[in-house]
Coordinates of C-alpha atoms in Angstrom, one line a residue:
M29 CA 0.0 0.0 0.0
T30 CA 1.6 3.2 -1.2
E31 CA 1.6 6.3 0.9
K32 CA -0.3 9.3 -0.5
K33 CA 2.1 12.1 -1.4
I34 CA 1.4 15.3 0.4
K35 CA 1.2 18.3 -1.9
H36 CA 2.5 21.7 -1.0
P37 CA -0.4 24.1 -0.3
A38 CA 0.8 26.4 -3.1
F39 CA 0.4 23.6 -5.6
V40 CA -3.0 22.7 -4.3
I41 CA -4.1 26.4 -4.7
W42 CA -2.6 26.6 -8.2
N43 CA -4.3 23.4 -9.3
Q44 CA -7.7 24.8 -8.1
L45 CA -7.0 28.2 -9.6
K46 CA -6.0 27.0 -13.1
K47 CA -9.3 25.1 -13.4
N48 CA -11.1 28.4 -13.4
K49 CA -10.6 29.9 -16.8
I50 CA -11.9 33.3 -15.7
A51 CA -9.3 33.4 -12.9
V52 CA -6.5 32.4 -15.4
I53 CA -7.6 35.3 -17.7
G54 CA -7.4 37.6 -14.6
L55 CA -4.0 36.3 -13.7
I56 CA -2.8 37.0 -17.3
I57 CA -4.2 40.5 -17.3
V58 CA -2.6 41.3 -13.9
S59 CA 0.7 39.8 -15.0
L60 CA 0.8 41.9 -18.1
Y61 CA -0.1 45.0 -16.0
V62 CA 2.7 44.3 -13.5
F63 CA 5.1 43.6 -16.4
C64 CA 4.4 46.9 -18.0
A65 CA 4.8 48.7 -14.7
I66 CA 8.1 47.2 -13.9
F67 CA 9.7 47.4 -17.4
A68 CA 8.1 50.7 -18.5
P69 CA 11.5 52.4 -19.3
Y70 CA 12.4 49.5 -21.6
I71 CA 9.1 48.8 -23.5
S72 CA 7.8 52.4 -23.7
P73 CA 8.3 53.6 -27.3
Y74 CA 8.5 57.3 -26.4
D75 CA 9.1 59.6 -23.5
P76 CA 5.6 59.9 -21.9
T77 CA 6.0 63.6 -21.1
K78 CA 7.7 64.8 -24.3
Q79 CA 5.4 67.1 -26.3
N80 CA 5.2 67.5 -30.0
L81 CA 2.4 69.9 -30.9
A82 CA 2.7 69.1 -34.6
E83 CA 1.3 65.6 -33.8
S84 CA -1.5 66.7 -31.5
F85 CA -4.6 64.5 -31.7
Q86 CA -3.1 62.1 -34.2
S87 CA -5.3 59.0 -34.7
P88 CA -3.7 55.6 -34.1
N89 CA -1.1 54.9 -36.8
V90 CA 2.1 53.0 -37.4
R91 CA 4.3 55.4 -35.5
H92 CA 1.9 55.9 -32.6
L93 CA -0.2 52.7 -32.2
L94 CA -2.7 54.4 -29.9
G95 CA -2.4 57.9 -31.3
C96 CA -1.4 61.1 -29.6
D97 CA -3.1 63.4 -27.0
D98 CA -3.7 67.2 -27.1
F99 CA 0.0 67.9 -26.6
G100 CA 1.2 65.4 -29.1
R101 CA 2.4 62.9 -26.5
D102 CA 2.3 59.2 -27.3
I103 CA -0.8 57.7 -25.6
L104 CA 0.7 54.1 -25.5
S105 CA 3.8 55.4 -23.7
R106 CA 1.7 57.3 -21.3
I107 CA -0.5 54.3 -20.6
I108 CA 2.5 52.1 -20.0
W109 CA 4.1 54.6 -17.6
G110 CA 0.7 55.2 -16.0
A111 CA 0.7 51.5 -15.1
R112 CA 3.8 52.1 -13.0
I113 CA 2.3 55.0 -11.2
S114 CA -1.0 53.1 -10.6
L115 CA 0.8 50.0 -9.3
L116 CA 2.9 52.2 -6.9
I117 CA -0.3 53.7 -5.6
Q118 CA -2.0 50.3 -5.2
L119 CA 0.9 48.6 -3.5
S120 CA 1.7 51.5 -1.1
S121 CA -1.9 52.2 0.0
V122 CA -2.9 48.5 0.3
V123 CA 0.3 47.7 2.3
L124 CA -0.5 50.7 4.6
A125 CA -4.1 49.5 5.0
L126 CA -2.9 45.9 5.6
I127 CA -0.5 46.9 8.4
I128 CA -3.0 49.0 10.3
G129 CA -6.1 46.9 9.5
I130 CA -4.5 43.6 10.4
L131 CA -3.1 45.0 13.6
L132 CA -6.4 46.5 14.7
G133 CA -8.5 43.5 13.6
A134 CA -6.1 41.0 15.3
L135 CA -6.2 42.9 18.5
G136 CA -9.9 43.2 18.6
G137 CA -10.6 39.7 17.5
Y138 CA -8.1 38.1 19.9
Y139 CA -8.7 40.1 23.1
G140 CA -12.4 40.9 22.6
G141 CA -14.2 42.9 25.2
K142 CA -13.7 46.7 25.4
I143 CA -10.7 46.6 23.1
D144 CA -12.8 45.0 20.4
E145 CA -15.7 47.3 21.0
V146 CA -13.6 50.5 20.7
I147 CA -11.8 49.3 17.6
M148 CA -14.9 48.1 15.8
R149 CA -16.9 51.2 16.6
F150 CA -14.1 53.4 15.2
M151 CA -14.2 51.2 12.0
D152 CA -17.9 51.7 11.9
I153 CA -17.5 55.4 11.9
L154 CA -15.1 55.2 9.0
L155 CA -17.4 52.9 7.1
A156 CA -20.3 55.3 7.6
F157 CA -18.6 57.6 5.0
P158 CA -18.7 56.5 1.4
G159 CA -15.1 55.4 0.5
M160 CA -14.6 57.8 -2.3
L161 CA -16.0 60.7 -0.3
L162 CA -13.7 59.9 2.6
A163 CA -10.6 59.7 0.4
L164 CA -11.7 62.9 -1.4
A165 CA -12.0 64.7 2.0
I166 CA -8.6 63.5 3.1
V167 CA -6.9 64.6 -0.1
A168 CA -8.7 67.9 -0.1
M169 CA -7.3 68.6 3.5
L170 CA -3.8 67.4 2.8
G171 CA -3.5 68.7 -0.7
P172 CA -3.2 66.9 -4.0
S173 CA 0.1 64.9 -4.3
L174 CA 1.1 61.3 -4.8
R175 CA 2.0 60.8 -1.1
N176 CA -1.3 62.3 0.1
L177 CA -3.2 60.2 -2.4
I178 CA -1.6 57.0 -1.0
I179 CA -2.4 58.1 2.6
A180 CA -6.0 58.9 1.8
I181 CA -6.7 55.6 0.0
G182 CA -4.8 53.6 2.6
V183 CA -6.9 55.2 5.5
Y184 CA -10.2 54.5 3.8
S185 CA -9.2 50.9 3.1
V186 CA -8.3 50.1 6.7
P187 CA -11.9 49.2 7.9
Q188 CA -12.2 46.4 5.3
F189 CA -9.0 44.7 6.4
A190 CA -9.7 45.2 10.1
R191 CA -13.2 43.6 9.9
I192 CA -12.0 40.7 7.8
T193 CA -9.0 40.0 10.0
R194 CA -11.2 40.2 13.1
G195 CA -13.7 37.7 11.7
A196 CA -10.9 35.3 10.7
V197 CA -9.2 35.6 14.2
L198 CA -12.5 35.0 15.9
A199 CA -12.9 31.8 14.0
V200 CA -9.4 30.6 14.7
R201 CA -8.8 31.7 18.4
A202 CA -11.1 29.0 19.9
N203 CA -9.1 26.1 18.3
E204 CA -7.3 23.6 20.5
Y205 CA -3.8 24.5 19.3
I206 CA -4.4 28.1 20.5
V207 CA -5.5 26.9 23.9
G208 CA -2.5 24.6 24.0
A209 CA -0.1 27.5 23.1
K210 CA -1.6 29.6 26.0
A211 CA -1.2 26.6 28.3
I212 CA 2.5 26.3 27.7
G213 CA 3.0 30.0 28.4
E214 CA 3.5 31.5 25.0
S215 CA 3.0 35.2 24.8
D216 CA 0.0 36.8 23.2
A217 CA 2.1 38.4 20.5
A218 CA 3.7 35.0 19.6
I219 CA 0.4 33.3 19.5
I220 CA -1.1 35.9 17.2
L221 CA 1.9 36.0 14.9
R222 CA 2.7 32.3 14.8
Y223 CA -0.7 30.6 15.1
V224 CA -3.6 33.0 14.6
L225 CA -2.6 35.1 11.6
P226 CA -1.1 32.3 9.4
N227 CA -4.4 30.5 9.7
A228 CA -6.4 33.6 8.9
L229 CA -4.6 34.5 5.7
S230 CA -7.0 33.1 3.1
P231 CA -9.7 35.8 3.4
I232 CA -7.0 38.5 3.8
I233 CA -5.3 37.4 0.5
V234 CA -8.7 37.5 -1.3
Q235 CA -9.6 40.9 0.1
T236 CA -6.1 42.2 -0.8
T237 CA -6.6 41.2 -4.5
L238 CA -10.1 42.6 -4.7
R239 CA -8.9 45.8 -2.9
M240 CA -6.3 46.4 -5.6
A241 CA -9.1 46.9 -8.1
T242 CA -11.0 49.3 -5.8
V243 CA -7.8 51.3 -5.1
L244 CA -7.2 51.6 -8.9
L245 CA -10.7 52.9 -9.4
T246 CA -10.4 55.3 -6.5
A247 CA -7.0 56.7 -7.6
S248 CA -8.3 57.1 -11.1
G249 CA -11.4 58.9 -9.8
L250 CA -9.4 61.3 -7.7
G251 CA -7.1 61.9 -10.7
F252 CA -10.1 62.6 -12.9
L253 CA -11.3 65.2 -10.3
G254 CA -7.8 66.8 -10.2
L255 CA -7.0 65.7 -6.7
G256 CA -4.8 62.7 -7.6
V257 CA -1.5 62.6 -9.4
Q258 CA -0.8 65.9 -11.0
P259 CA 0.0 66.6 -14.7
P260 CA 2.2 66.0 -16.6
N261 CA 2.6 62.7 -14.8
P262 CA 0.9 60.0 -16.9
E263 CA -1.8 58.7 -14.5
W264 CA -4.8 57.1 -16.2
G265 CA -7.5 59.1 -14.3
T266 CA -5.6 62.3 -15.0
M267 CA -5.4 61.3 -18.7
L268 CA -9.2 60.8 -18.8
S269 CA -9.7 64.2 -17.2
S270 CA -7.6 66.0 -19.8
A271 CA -9.3 64.1 -22.6
R272 CA -13.0 64.7 -21.6
M273 CA -13.1 68.0 -23.6
Y274 CA -12.1 66.2 -26.8
L275 CA -14.5 63.3 -26.8
R276 CA -16.1 64.3 -30.1
A277 CA -13.1 65.5 -31.9
A278 CA -10.6 62.9 -30.8
P279 CA -12.4 60.1 -28.9
H280 CA -9.3 57.8 -28.9
V281 CA -7.6 60.2 -26.4
A282 CA -10.1 59.0 -23.7
I283 CA -11.0 55.6 -25.0
F284 CA -7.6 53.9 -24.5
P285 CA -6.9 55.2 -20.9
G286 CA -10.5 54.2 -20.0
L287 CA -10.0 50.7 -21.5
A288 CA -6.8 50.4 -19.5
I289 CA -8.6 51.1 -16.3
M290 CA -11.5 48.8 -17.1
I291 CA -9.4 45.8 -18.2
T292 CA -7.1 46.1 -15.3
V293 CA -9.9 46.3 -12.7
L294 CA -11.6 43.3 -14.4
G295 CA -8.3 41.4 -14.2
F296 CA -8.0 41.9 -10.4
N297 CA -11.6 41.1 -9.8
F298 CA -11.4 37.9 -11.9
L299 CA -8.2 36.8 -10.0
G300 CA -9.7 37.7 -6.6
D301 CA -12.9 35.6 -7.3
G302 CA -10.7 32.7 -8.5
L303 CA -8.5 32.9 -5.4
Q304 CA -11.6 32.9 -3.2
D305 CA -12.6 29.6 -4.7
A306 CA -9.1 28.2 -4.7
L307 CA -8.6 29.0 -1.0
N308 CA -11.9 27.6 0.0
P309 CA -11.0 24.3 1.9
R310 CA -14.2 22.7 0.8
L311 CA -13.1 22.9 -2.8
K312 CA -9.6 21.5 -2.4
E313 CA -8.7 18.0 -3.5

């Protein structure tokens, strides 16, 4: 009788993920997006900020595959470099929200009582504001800049991570191995870091992937309103804002940045939904 080979959890998750065609499409989209962001200096055909007024509003052609904007800048180059700026905003704001949200959610879920009550009521106050409105208010107070945009989006993303972490910790903390760790005298910090959080990662990973899509939409929305990344930096929302006056005369100036936002957001959502299924223990082999 042969022993059943134990598969690494990563392989099990991948086997589940690749069965979902929509999730694979999302993974491909996200991979291309990250590739463009990392290698923008090498794959961008032109300088994204270089102006050539003689080529203003050129339609897509051999030299400029996606055409040119009102200042004669190559739209493809600006979209590629815009991916780098958008990914920077996504990673920075999500990491900020993860650190604060996981800390607060873990403390509230593990200790419960008054600590949990205070933390969750504060999260409820933040959730009472529409996310976009809260980010808009923070950026308006701090002033439009890349750093303030990251802070604003990070702050408004904290409650989602805090609530998900709290729920996962509540489900894990009653298990026997947590009780055993307490019995042998391990500190609360060690129990949370070594036993609680690693077993609560699945919903956090899914929320992180889905949140990347929300952050991109929020950053683009604030850029469209003039409170995000400032011109001439090639951010997708800012590009849409500049192009809205030329929708009739040169629709391609707005269409391509809009498609970039839509496709990238779909990619993250597809991948997040696939990860949710792949990380579900009931669906594992």
